[in-house]
Amino acid sequence: MGKNSDIIYALNDRPPLIETLFAAMQHLLAIFVAIMTPPLIIASQLGFDLHTTSYMVSMALFASGVATFVQCRRFGAVGAGLLCIQGTSYSFIGPVIAAGMAGGPAVIFGTCMAASFIEVIVGCMLRYARRIITPVVSGIVVTLIGLCLIKVGVSACGGGNSAVADGSFGSTRNLMLAGLVLLVIVFFNSCRNRMLRMSSVVIGLVVGYVVAWAMGMIDFSAAGSYSGFYLPQPFKYGIDFDWSAFISLSIIFVITAIEAYGDITANSLISGEPVEGKVFDKRVSGGVVANGLTSFIAAVFNSFPNSIFAQNNGMIQLTGVASRYVGYFIALFLVLLGLFPAVSLVFSLMPEPVLGGATLLMFGTVATAGIRIIASQKIGRKEVLVMAVSFSLGLSVELVPDILSGLPHEVASIFSSGITTGGVAAILSNLLIRIKNQD
């Protein structure tokens, strides 16, 4: 049994309503922007209109609420039964954009539905998957996710596709606005005050949004005709399937399963719950299975794959509230925000340089997290070779995409993503390379 003397309300306690609402709002502030950012990036890269973007952002909030309730409540063998908060995952941005370019929203959601069952299977066979997806392999893939997505952040800093169309891409105005957002986030993230540090991204986006509005870069008249209420519509954009997207997404689902294992372990430890034994094994398996099933549900409701948010573990430690009862209120708030899209509509109008300034830093921190995972392991000759093969192959297709031009279209489309190529290389090289008496 893990013990944490700082816990005020344990897993099954019910804090007073005022304290419950206060703790729930703090969790909500920690994840609110993080949930909305992936659909904003995906929509901007695929050129979706304002209404589609706003709808997808709202559905991301709605799906996150449903997923959070499943994790906290636990239904049979599905769910961790902890104060686990779920939201749209940054890890899937690259493969989802590639799927959208292959066939639009129908391919995105249809393929996500199919690939989500990979994580369900991993959750049921977690003890075996951990022998294949080692921390070094996970670290390599997480690092590649960050490195490959940095170009998306840079593109947004320059103004995105709309700026390319009107010739303003990379203008001084766009770069200065993105730089301002980045500097504000870095400044507040460097503060000693915990609340300022946790709110640094929100503060940076708000400052950038206000400055962009003062510069005349936001046209609120475009939002004048919104309905004020979004009714979730299953399969609104249809469903389709693409094999290359399926392979890319499947790899990320496997990796997020291993990440979820770590997040649930940390959550259990902080909450004073067991971190080994039958109870813990059931929680981990249920949490990973829920990751997959709720990602399927998210796709049904036109949203993107979900994953457990690690930052909320820090919020449990900060507040001393580990009660999953608080999670029910967080889930309710997320669902309501998804149904009433005023907030998501405002964020959908955000100029790309504002979003780019924040995401550029976020993707850099994703790459850094992967490096930290690798650095925490013992690095021998085998690990060096696995990293060398994976990074060289993964980054090569990102830096020189024409290297695949001579291959059949089906093969080239599968390996055009550095995340896919590097991930497959990491898994295979880790399995096949055998070195005795490592240094």
CSV table of C-alpha atoms in Angstrom, one decimal:
chain,number,residue,atom,x,y,z
A,1,MET,CA,0.0,0.0,0.0
A,2,GLY,CA,1.4,3.4,-1.0
A,3,LYS,CA,1.1,6.0,1.8
A,4,ASN,CA,0.8,9.7,1.3
A,5,SER,CA,0.3,11.8,4.5
A,6,ASP,CA,-0.5,14.9,2.4
A,7,ILE,CA,-3.8,13.4,1.2
A,8,ILE,CA,-6.7,15.2,2.8
A,9,TYR,CA,-9.5,13.3,1.0
A,10,ALA,CA,-8.8,9.7,0.0
A,11,LEU,CA,-10.1,7.9,-3.1
A,12,ASN,CA,-13.5,7.0,-1.8
A,13,ASP,CA,-14.1,10.0,0.4
A,14,ARG,CA,-16.8,12.6,-0.4
A,15,PRO,CA,-15.5,16.2,0.3
A,16,PRO,CA,-18.1,18.9,1.1
A,17,LEU,CA,-19.7,20.4,-2.0
A,18,ILE,CA,-17.7,23.7,-1.9
A,19,GLU,CA,-14.4,21.9,-1.6
A,20,THR,CA,-15.4,19.5,-4.3
A,21,LEU,CA,-16.3,22.3,-6.7
A,22,PHE,CA,-13.1,24.2,-5.9
A,23,ALA,CA,-10.9,21.1,-6.5
A,24,ALA,CA,-12.8,20.3,-9.7
A,25,MET,CA,-12.3,23.8,-11.1
A,26,GLN,CA,-8.6,23.6,-10.4
A,27,HIS,CA,-8.4,20.4,-12.4
A,28,LEU,CA,-10.5,21.9,-15.1
A,29,LEU,CA,-8.1,24.9,-15.5
A,30,ALA,CA,-5.1,22.5,-15.7
A,31,ILE,CA,-6.6,20.6,-18.7
A,32,PHE,CA,-9.0,23.0,-20.4
A,33,VAL,CA,-6.6,24.4,-22.9
A,34,ALA,CA,-4.8,21.1,-23.4
A,35,ILE,CA,-8.0,19.4,-24.4
A,36,MET,CA,-8.9,22.0,-27.0
A,37,THR,CA,-5.5,22.5,-28.5
A,38,PRO,CA,-5.2,19.3,-30.5
A,39,PRO,CA,-8.5,19.7,-32.4
A,40,LEU,CA,-7.6,23.4,-33.1
A,41,ILE,CA,-4.2,22.3,-34.6
A,42,ILE,CA,-5.8,19.5,-36.6
A,43,ALA,CA,-8.6,21.7,-37.9
A,44,SER,CA,-6.2,24.5,-38.9
A,45,GLN,CA,-3.8,22.1,-40.7
A,46,LEU,CA,-6.7,20.5,-42.6
A,47,GLY,CA,-8.4,23.8,-43.5
A,48,PHE,CA,-11.7,23.2,-41.8
A,49,ASP,CA,-14.1,26.2,-41.6
A,50,LEU,CA,-15.1,27.9,-38.4
A,51,HIS,CA,-18.3,25.9,-37.7
A,52,THR,CA,-16.5,22.6,-38.2
A,53,THR,CA,-13.6,23.7,-36.0
A,54,SER,CA,-15.9,24.9,-33.3
A,55,TYR,CA,-18.0,21.7,-33.4
A,56,MET,CA,-14.9,19.5,-33.2
A,57,VAL,CA,-13.5,21.5,-30.2
A,58,SER,CA,-16.9,21.1,-28.4
A,59,MET,CA,-17.0,17.4,-29.1
A,60,ALA,CA,-13.5,17.1,-27.7
A,61,LEU,CA,-14.7,18.6,-24.5
A,62,PHE,CA,-17.8,16.4,-24.5
A,63,ALA,CA,-15.8,13.2,-25.2
A,64,SER,CA,-13.3,14.1,-22.5
A,65,GLY,CA,-16.1,14.4,-20.0
A,66,VAL,CA,-17.5,11.0,-20.9
A,67,ALA,CA,-14.1,9.4,-20.8
A,68,THR,CA,-13.3,11.0,-17.4
A,69,PHE,CA,-16.5,9.7,-15.9
A,70,VAL,CA,-15.7,6.2,-17.2
A,71,GLN,CA,-12.2,6.2,-15.6
A,72,CYS,CA,-13.4,7.6,-12.3
A,73,ARG,CA,-16.6,5.5,-11.9
A,74,ARG,CA,-15.2,2.2,-13.3
A,75,PHE,CA,-17.7,-0.1,-15.0
A,76,GLY,CA,-16.9,-3.7,-14.4
A,77,ALA,CA,-13.4,-4.2,-15.9
A,78,VAL,CA,-13.4,-0.9,-17.7
A,79,GLY,CA,-11.9,2.1,-15.9
A,80,ALA,CA,-9.1,2.7,-13.4
A,81,GLY,CA,-11.5,3.7,-10.6
A,82,LEU,CA,-9.1,6.6,-9.7
A,83,LEU,CA,-9.3,10.4,-10.1
A,84,CYS,CA,-8.0,10.0,-13.7
A,85,ILE,CA,-8.8,12.8,-16.1
A,86,GLN,CA,-8.8,12.1,-19.8
A,87,GLY,CA,-8.5,14.5,-22.7
A,88,THR,CA,-7.5,14.6,-26.4
A,89,SER,CA,-4.0,13.4,-26.8
A,90,TYR,CA,-1.2,15.4,-28.5
A,91,SER,CA,0.4,12.1,-29.6
A,92,PHE,CA,-2.2,11.5,-32.3
A,93,ILE,CA,-1.9,14.9,-34.0
A,94,GLY,CA,0.5,13.8,-36.7
A,95,PRO,CA,-1.2,10.6,-37.8
A,96,VAL,CA,-4.7,12.2,-37.6
A,97,ILE,CA,-3.6,15.0,-39.9
A,98,ALA,CA,-2.2,12.5,-42.3
A,99,ALA,CA,-5.5,10.5,-42.2
A,100,GLY,CA,-7.4,13.7,-42.8
A,101,MET,CA,-5.3,14.5,-45.8
A,102,ALA,CA,-5.9,11.0,-47.1
A,103,GLY,CA,-9.7,11.2,-46.9
A,104,GLY,CA,-11.0,14.0,-44.7
A,105,PRO,CA,-13.0,13.5,-41.4
A,106,ALA,CA,-14.6,10.3,-42.5
A,107,VAL,CA,-11.2,8.5,-42.7
A,108,ILE,CA,-10.0,10.1,-39.5
A,109,PHE,CA,-12.9,8.9,-37.4
A,110,GLY,CA,-13.5,5.6,-39.1
A,111,THR,CA,-9.8,4.6,-38.8
A,112,CYS,CA,-9.6,5.9,-35.2
A,113,MET,CA,-12.5,3.6,-34.3
A,114,ALA,CA,-10.8,0.6,-35.8
A,115,ALA,CA,-7.4,1.4,-34.3
A,116,SER,CA,-8.7,2.1,-30.8
A,117,PHE,CA,-9.3,-1.6,-30.2
A,118,ILE,CA,-5.5,-2.1,-30.4
A,119,GLU,CA,-5.3,-0.4,-27.1
A,120,VAL,CA,-8.1,-2.5,-25.7
A,121,ILE,CA,-6.2,-5.6,-26.6
A,122,VAL,CA,-3.0,-4.2,-25.1
A,123,GLY,CA,-4.9,-3.4,-21.9
A,124,CYS,CA,-6.0,-7.0,-21.7
A,125,MET,CA,-2.4,-8.3,-22.4
A,126,LEU,CA,-0.5,-5.5,-20.7
A,127,ARG,CA,2.1,-7.7,-18.9
A,128,TYR,CA,3.2,-9.1,-22.3
A,129,ALA,CA,3.2,-5.8,-24.2
A,130,ARG,CA,5.5,-4.3,-21.6
A,131,ARG,CA,8.2,-6.8,-22.6
A,132,ILE,CA,8.1,-5.5,-26.2
A,133,ILE,CA,7.4,-1.8,-25.6
A,134,THR,CA,10.3,-1.1,-23.2
A,135,PRO,CA,10.9,2.4,-21.7
A,136,VAL,CA,13.6,3.0,-24.3
A,137,VAL,CA,11.2,2.2,-27.1
A,138,SER,CA,8.5,4.4,-25.5
A,139,GLY,CA,11.0,7.2,-25.0
A,140,ILE,CA,12.1,7.0,-28.7
A,141,VAL,CA,8.5,7.3,-29.9
A,142,VAL,CA,7.6,10.1,-27.5
A,143,THR,CA,10.7,12.0,-28.6
A,144,LEU,CA,9.8,11.5,-32.3
A,145,ILE,CA,6.3,12.7,-31.7
A,146,GLY,CA,7.6,16.0,-30.3
A,147,LEU,CA,10.3,16.5,-33.0
A,148,CYS,CA,8.0,15.7,-35.9
A,149,LEU,CA,5.2,18.0,-34.6
A,150,ILE,CA,7.5,21.0,-34.1
A,151,LYS,CA,7.1,21.7,-37.8
A,152,VAL,CA,3.4,22.0,-37.3
A,153,GLY,CA,4.0,24.5,-34.5
A,154,VAL,CA,6.4,26.5,-36.7
A,155,SER,CA,3.9,26.6,-39.5
A,156,ALA,CA,1.3,28.0,-37.1
A,157,CYS,CA,3.8,30.6,-35.9
A,158,GLY,CA,4.1,31.8,-39.5
A,159,GLY,CA,0.4,32.1,-39.9
A,160,GLY,CA,-0.6,28.6,-41.2
A,161,ASN,CA,-2.3,27.8,-44.5
A,162,SER,CA,-4.4,31.0,-44.6
A,163,ALA,CA,-1.2,33.1,-44.4
A,164,VAL,CA,0.3,31.0,-47.2
A,165,ALA,CA,-2.7,31.7,-49.3
A,166,ASP,CA,-2.7,35.5,-48.8
A,167,GLY,CA,1.1,35.9,-48.9
A,168,SER,CA,1.6,36.9,-45.3
A,169,PHE,CA,3.3,33.7,-44.1
A,170,GLY,CA,6.3,34.5,-41.9
A,171,SER,CA,5.4,38.1,-41.7
A,172,THR,CA,7.0,40.2,-38.9
A,173,ARG,CA,3.5,40.6,-37.3
A,174,ASN,CA,2.9,36.9,-37.1
A,175,LEU,CA,6.3,36.0,-35.8
A,176,MET,CA,6.2,38.8,-33.1
A,177,LEU,CA,2.8,37.7,-31.9
A,178,ALA,CA,3.9,34.0,-31.7
A,179,GLY,CA,7.1,35.1,-29.9
A,180,LEU,CA,5.1,37.2,-27.4
A,181,VAL,CA,3.0,34.2,-26.5
A,182,LEU,CA,6.0,31.9,-26.1
A,183,LEU,CA,7.9,34.4,-23.9
A,184,VAL,CA,4.8,35.0,-21.7
A,185,ILE,CA,4.4,31.2,-21.2
A,186,VAL,CA,8.1,30.8,-20.4
A,187,PHE,CA,8.0,33.7,-17.9
A,188,PHE,CA,5.1,32.5,-15.9
A,189,ASN,CA,6.2,28.9,-16.1
A,190,SER,CA,9.4,30.0,-14.5
A,191,CYS,CA,7.6,31.6,-11.5
A,192,ARG,CA,7.8,30.1,-8.0
A,193,ASN,CA,4.1,30.5,-7.5
A,194,ARG,CA,2.5,27.1,-8.4
A,195,MET,CA,-0.8,28.5,-9.6
A,196,LEU,CA,1.0,30.9,-12.0
A,197,ARG,CA,3.1,28.1,-13.2
A,198,MET,CA,0.2,25.8,-13.8
A,199,SER,CA,-1.8,28.6,-15.6
A,200,SER,CA,1.2,29.7,-17.8
A,201,VAL,CA,-0.3,28.4,-21.0
A,202,VAL,CA,-3.7,29.9,-20.3
A,203,ILE,CA,-2.2,33.3,-19.5
A,204,GLY,CA,0.0,33.2,-22.6
A,205,LEU,CA,-2.9,32.4,-24.9
A,206,VAL,CA,-5.1,35.1,-23.3
A,207,VAL,CA,-2.4,37.7,-23.7
A,208,GLY,CA,-1.8,36.7,-27.3
A,209,TYR,CA,-5.6,36.7,-28.0
A,210,VAL,CA,-6.0,40.2,-26.6
A,211,VAL,CA,-3.1,41.6,-28.5
A,212,ALA,CA,-4.3,39.9,-31.7
A,213,TRP,CA,-7.7,41.4,-31.2
A,214,ALA,CA,-6.1,44.9,-30.6
A,215,MET,CA,-4.2,44.4,-33.9
A,216,GLY,CA,-7.4,43.7,-35.8
A,217,MET,CA,-6.6,40.0,-36.4
A,218,ILE,CA,-9.9,38.6,-35.0
A,219,ASP,CA,-13.2,39.0,-36.7
A,220,PHE,CA,-16.0,38.2,-34.2
A,221,SER,CA,-18.6,38.8,-36.9
A,222,ALA,CA,-17.8,35.4,-38.3
A,223,ALA,CA,-19.3,33.9,-35.1
A,224,GLY,CA,-22.6,35.8,-35.3
A,225,SER,CA,-24.6,32.9,-36.6
A,226,TYR,CA,-23.7,30.1,-34.2
A,227,SER,CA,-26.6,28.1,-32.7
A,228,GLY,CA,-25.6,28.4,-29.0
A,229,PHE,CA,-26.1,24.6,-28.4
A,230,TYR,CA,-24.4,21.6,-30.0
A,231,LEU,CA,-26.2,18.3,-30.0
A,232,PRO,CA,-23.7,15.4,-30.3
A,233,GLN,CA,-24.4,13.7,-33.6
A,234,PRO,CA,-22.9,10.2,-34.0
A,235,PHE,CA,-21.1,9.7,-37.3
A,236,LYS,CA,-21.8,13.3,-38.4
A,237,TYR,CA,-19.1,13.2,-41.0
A,238,GLY,CA,-19.4,9.6,-42.0
A,239,ILE,CA,-16.8,6.8,-41.5
A,240,ASP,CA,-14.2,5.5,-43.9
A,241,PHE,CA,-10.9,3.5,-43.5
A,242,ASP,CA,-7.3,3.8,-44.6
A,243,TRP,CA,-4.7,1.1,-44.0
A,244,SER,CA,-1.7,3.5,-43.8
A,245,ALA,CA,-3.5,5.7,-41.3
A,246,PHE,CA,-4.5,2.5,-39.3
A,247,ILE,CA,-0.9,1.4,-39.0
A,248,SER,CA,0.3,4.9,-37.8
A,249,LEU,CA,-2.6,5.2,-35.3
A,250,SER,CA,-2.1,1.6,-34.0
A,251,ILE,CA,1.5,2.3,-33.1
A,252,ILE,CA,0.5,5.4,-31.1
A,253,PHE,CA,-2.3,3.5,-29.4
A,254,VAL,CA,0.3,1.0,-28.2
A,255,ILE,CA,2.6,3.7,-26.9
A,256,THR,CA,-0.2,5.6,-25.1
A,257,ALA,CA,-1.2,2.3,-23.4
A,258,ILE,CA,2.3,2.1,-21.9
A,259,GLU,CA,2.2,5.8,-21.0
A,260,ALA,CA,-1.2,5.2,-19.3
A,261,TYR,CA,0.4,2.5,-17.3
A,262,GLY,CA,2.9,5.0,-15.9
A,263,ASP,CA,0.3,7.6,-15.3
A,264,ILE,CA,-2.0,5.2,-13.4
A,265,THR,CA,1.0,4.0,-11.3
A,266,ALA,CA,1.8,7.6,-10.4
A,267,ASN,CA,-1.8,8.4,-9.6
A,268,SER,CA,-2.1,5.3,-7.3
A,269,LEU,CA,1.1,6.3,-5.5
A,270,ILE,CA,0.0,9.9,-5.0
A,271,SER,CA,-3.4,8.8,-3.9
A,272,GLY,CA,-2.1,6.4,-1.3
A,273,GLU,CA,-3.4,3.3,-3.2
A,274,PRO,CA,-1.5,0.1,-3.9
A,275,VAL,CA,1.1,0.1,-6.6
A,276,GLU,CA,1.4,-3.6,-6.9
A,277,GLY,CA,-0.8,-6.7,-6.5
A,278,LYS,CA,-4.2,-7.7,-7.8
A,279,VAL,CA,-6.0,-4.5,-7.1
A,280,PHE,CA,-3.4,-2.5,-8.8
A,281,ASP,CA,-3.2,-4.8,-11.8
A,282,LYS,CA,-7.0,-4.6,-12.3
A,283,ARG,CA,-6.8,-0.8,-12.1
A,284,VAL,CA,-4.0,-0.6,-14.7
A,285,SER,CA,-5.7,-3.0,-17.0
A,286,GLY,CA,-9.1,-1.3,-16.6
A,287,GLY,CA,-7.6,2.1,-17.2
A,288,VAL,CA,-5.8,1.1,-20.4
A,289,VAL,CA,-8.9,-0.7,-21.7
A,290,ALA,CA,-10.9,2.5,-20.9
A,291,ASN,CA,-8.4,4.5,-22.9
A,292,GLY,CA,-9.1,2.5,-25.9
A,293,LEU,CA,-12.9,2.2,-25.5
A,294,THR,CA,-13.4,5.9,-24.8
A,295,SER,CA,-11.3,6.7,-27.9
A,296,PHE,CA,-13.7,4.6,-29.8
A,297,ILE,CA,-16.6,6.6,-28.3
A,298,ALA,CA,-14.8,9.8,-29.1
A,299,ALA,CA,-14.6,8.9,-32.7
A,300,VAL,CA,-18.3,8.0,-32.8
A,301,PHE,CA,-19.0,11.5,-31.6
A,302,ASN,CA,-16.6,13.1,-34.1
A,303,SER,CA,-13.7,13.7,-31.8
A,304,PHE,CA,-10.1,12.5,-31.5
A,305,PRO,CA,-8.4,9.8,-29.4
A,306,ASN,CA,-8.3,10.3,-25.6
A,307,SER,CA,-5.6,9.5,-23.1
A,308,ILE,CA,-5.0,10.0,-19.4
A,309,PHE,CA,-3.6,13.4,-18.5
A,310,ALA,CA,-0.4,13.2,-16.4
A,311,GLN,CA,-0.6,16.8,-15.2
A,312,ASN,CA,-3.6,16.1,-13.1
A,313,ASN,CA,-1.5,13.8,-10.9
A,314,GLY,CA,0.4,16.9,-9.8
A,315,MET,CA,-2.9,18.6,-9.1
A,316,ILE,CA,-3.9,15.8,-6.7
A,317,GLN,CA,-0.6,16.2,-4.9
A,318,LEU,CA,-1.1,20.0,-4.8
A,319,THR,CA,-4.7,20.0,-3.5
A,320,GLY,CA,-4.5,16.8,-1.3
A,321,VAL,CA,-7.8,15.7,-2.9
A,322,ALA,CA,-7.7,12.2,-4.4
A,323,SER,CA,-11.4,11.6,-4.3
A,324,ARG,CA,-12.8,10.2,-7.5
A,325,TYR,CA,-16.1,11.9,-6.5
A,326,VAL,CA,-14.4,15.1,-7.6
A,327,GLY,CA,-13.9,13.5,-11.0
A,328,TYR,CA,-17.7,13.2,-11.5
A,329,PHE,CA,-18.0,17.0,-11.3
A,330,ILE,CA,-15.0,17.5,-13.7
A,331,ALA,CA,-16.7,15.2,-16.1
A,332,LEU,CA,-20.0,17.1,-15.8
A,333,PHE,CA,-18.3,20.4,-16.4
A,334,LEU,CA,-16.6,19.1,-19.5
A,335,VAL,CA,-19.8,17.7,-20.9
A,336,LEU,CA,-21.6,21.0,-20.3
A,337,LEU,CA,-18.8,23.0,-22.0
A,338,GLY,CA,-19.1,20.7,-25.0
A,339,LEU,CA,-22.8,21.1,-25.3
A,340,PHE,CA,-22.8,24.9,-25.0
A,341,PRO,CA,-20.1,26.0,-27.4
A,342,ALA,CA,-19.6,29.7,-26.6
A,343,VAL,CA,-16.1,29.0,-25.1
A,344,SER,CA,-15.0,26.7,-27.9
A,345,LEU,CA,-16.2,29.2,-30.5
A,346,VAL,CA,-14.1,31.9,-29.0
A,347,PHE,CA,-11.0,29.7,-29.1
A,348,SER,CA,-11.8,28.6,-32.7
A,349,LEU,CA,-11.3,32.3,-33.7
A,350,MET,CA,-7.8,32.3,-32.3
A,351,PRO,CA,-5.2,33.4,-34.9
A,352,GLU,CA,-2.7,30.7,-35.7
A,353,PRO,CA,0.4,32.6,-34.6
A,354,VAL,CA,-1.1,32.8,-31.1
A,355,LEU,CA,-1.7,29.0,-31.1
A,356,GLY,CA,1.7,28.4,-32.7
A,357,GLY,CA,3.6,30.3,-30.0
A,358,ALA,CA,2.1,27.9,-27.4
A,359,THR,CA,2.2,24.7,-29.3
A,360,LEU,CA,5.8,25.2,-30.4
A,361,LEU,CA,6.8,25.1,-26.8
A,362,MET,CA,4.4,22.3,-25.9
A,363,PHE,CA,5.9,20.1,-28.7
A,364,GLY,CA,9.4,20.9,-27.5
A,365,THR,CA,8.4,19.7,-24.0
A,366,VAL,CA,7.0,16.5,-25.5
A,367,ALA,CA,10.3,15.7,-27.1
A,368,THR,CA,12.1,16.6,-23.8
A,369,ALA,CA,9.8,14.2,-22.0
A,370,GLY,CA,10.8,11.4,-24.4
A,371,ILE,CA,14.5,12.2,-23.8
A,372,ARG,CA,14.0,12.1,-20.0
A,373,ILE,CA,12.4,8.6,-20.4
A,374,ILE,CA,15.4,7.4,-22.3
A,375,ALA,CA,17.9,9.0,-19.9
A,376,SER,CA,16.2,7.3,-16.9
A,377,GLN,CA,17.3,3.9,-18.4
A,378,LYS,CA,20.6,2.1,-18.5
A,379,ILE,CA,22.0,2.8,-22.0
A,380,GLY,CA,24.2,0.0,-23.4
A,381,ARG,CA,25.4,-0.7,-26.9
A,382,LYS,CA,22.0,-2.3,-27.9
A,383,GLU,CA,20.1,0.8,-26.7
A,384,VAL,CA,22.5,3.1,-28.7
A,385,LEU,CA,21.9,1.1,-31.8
A,386,VAL,CA,18.1,1.0,-31.3
A,387,MET,CA,18.1,4.8,-30.9
A,388,ALA,CA,20.4,5.4,-33.9
A,389,VAL,CA,18.3,3.3,-36.2
A,390,SER,CA,15.0,4.7,-35.0
A,391,PHE,CA,16.0,8.4,-35.0
A,392,SER,CA,17.8,8.2,-38.3
A,393,LEU,CA,15.0,6.4,-40.2
A,394,GLY,CA,12.2,8.4,-38.5
A,395,LEU,CA,13.7,11.9,-39.1
A,396,SER,CA,14.9,11.0,-42.6
A,397,VAL,CA,11.4,10.7,-44.0
A,398,GLU,CA,10.4,14.0,-42.2
A,399,LEU,CA,13.4,15.9,-43.5
A,400,VAL,CA,13.5,14.4,-47.0
A,401,PRO,CA,10.0,13.1,-47.8
A,402,ASP,CA,10.9,12.6,-51.5
A,403,ILE,CA,13.1,9.6,-50.4
A,404,LEU,CA,9.9,7.5,-50.6
A,405,SER,CA,8.9,8.7,-54.0
A,406,GLY,CA,10.2,5.5,-55.7
A,407,LEU,CA,8.1,3.2,-53.6
A,408,PRO,CA,4.5,2.0,-54.3
A,409,HIS,CA,2.0,4.6,-53.1
A,410,GLU,CA,0.5,2.4,-50.5
A,411,VAL,CA,3.9,1.7,-48.9
A,412,ALA,CA,5.0,5.3,-49.2
A,413,SER,CA,1.8,6.6,-47.5
A,414,ILE,CA,2.4,4.2,-44.5
A,415,PHE,CA,6.0,5.3,-43.9
A,416,SER,CA,5.6,9.0,-44.8
A,417,SER,CA,5.2,9.7,-41.1
A,418,GLY,CA,8.4,9.9,-39.1
A,419,ILE,CA,6.5,8.7,-36.0
A,420,THR,CA,5.4,5.6,-37.8
A,421,THR,CA,8.7,4.8,-39.4
A,422,GLY,CA,10.7,5.5,-36.3
A,423,GLY,CA,8.2,3.6,-34.1
A,424,VAL,CA,8.3,0.5,-36.3
A,425,ALA,CA,12.1,0.7,-36.4
A,426,ALA,CA,12.3,1.0,-32.6
A,427,ILE,CA,10.1,-2.0,-32.0
A,428,LEU,CA,11.7,-4.2,-34.6
A,429,SER,CA,15.3,-3.3,-33.7
A,430,ASN,CA,14.6,-3.7,-30.0
A,431,LEU,CA,13.3,-7.2,-30.7
A,432,LEU,CA,16.0,-8.3,-33.3
A,433,ILE,CA,19.2,-6.8,-32.0
A,434,ARG,CA,21.0,-9.1,-29.6
A,435,ILE,CA,24.2,-8.1,-27.9
A,436,LYS,CA,25.8,-10.1,-25.2
A,437,ASN,CA,27.9,-8.7,-22.4
A,438,GLN,CA,26.8,-5.1,-22.9
A,439,ASP,CA,29.0,-2.3,-21.8
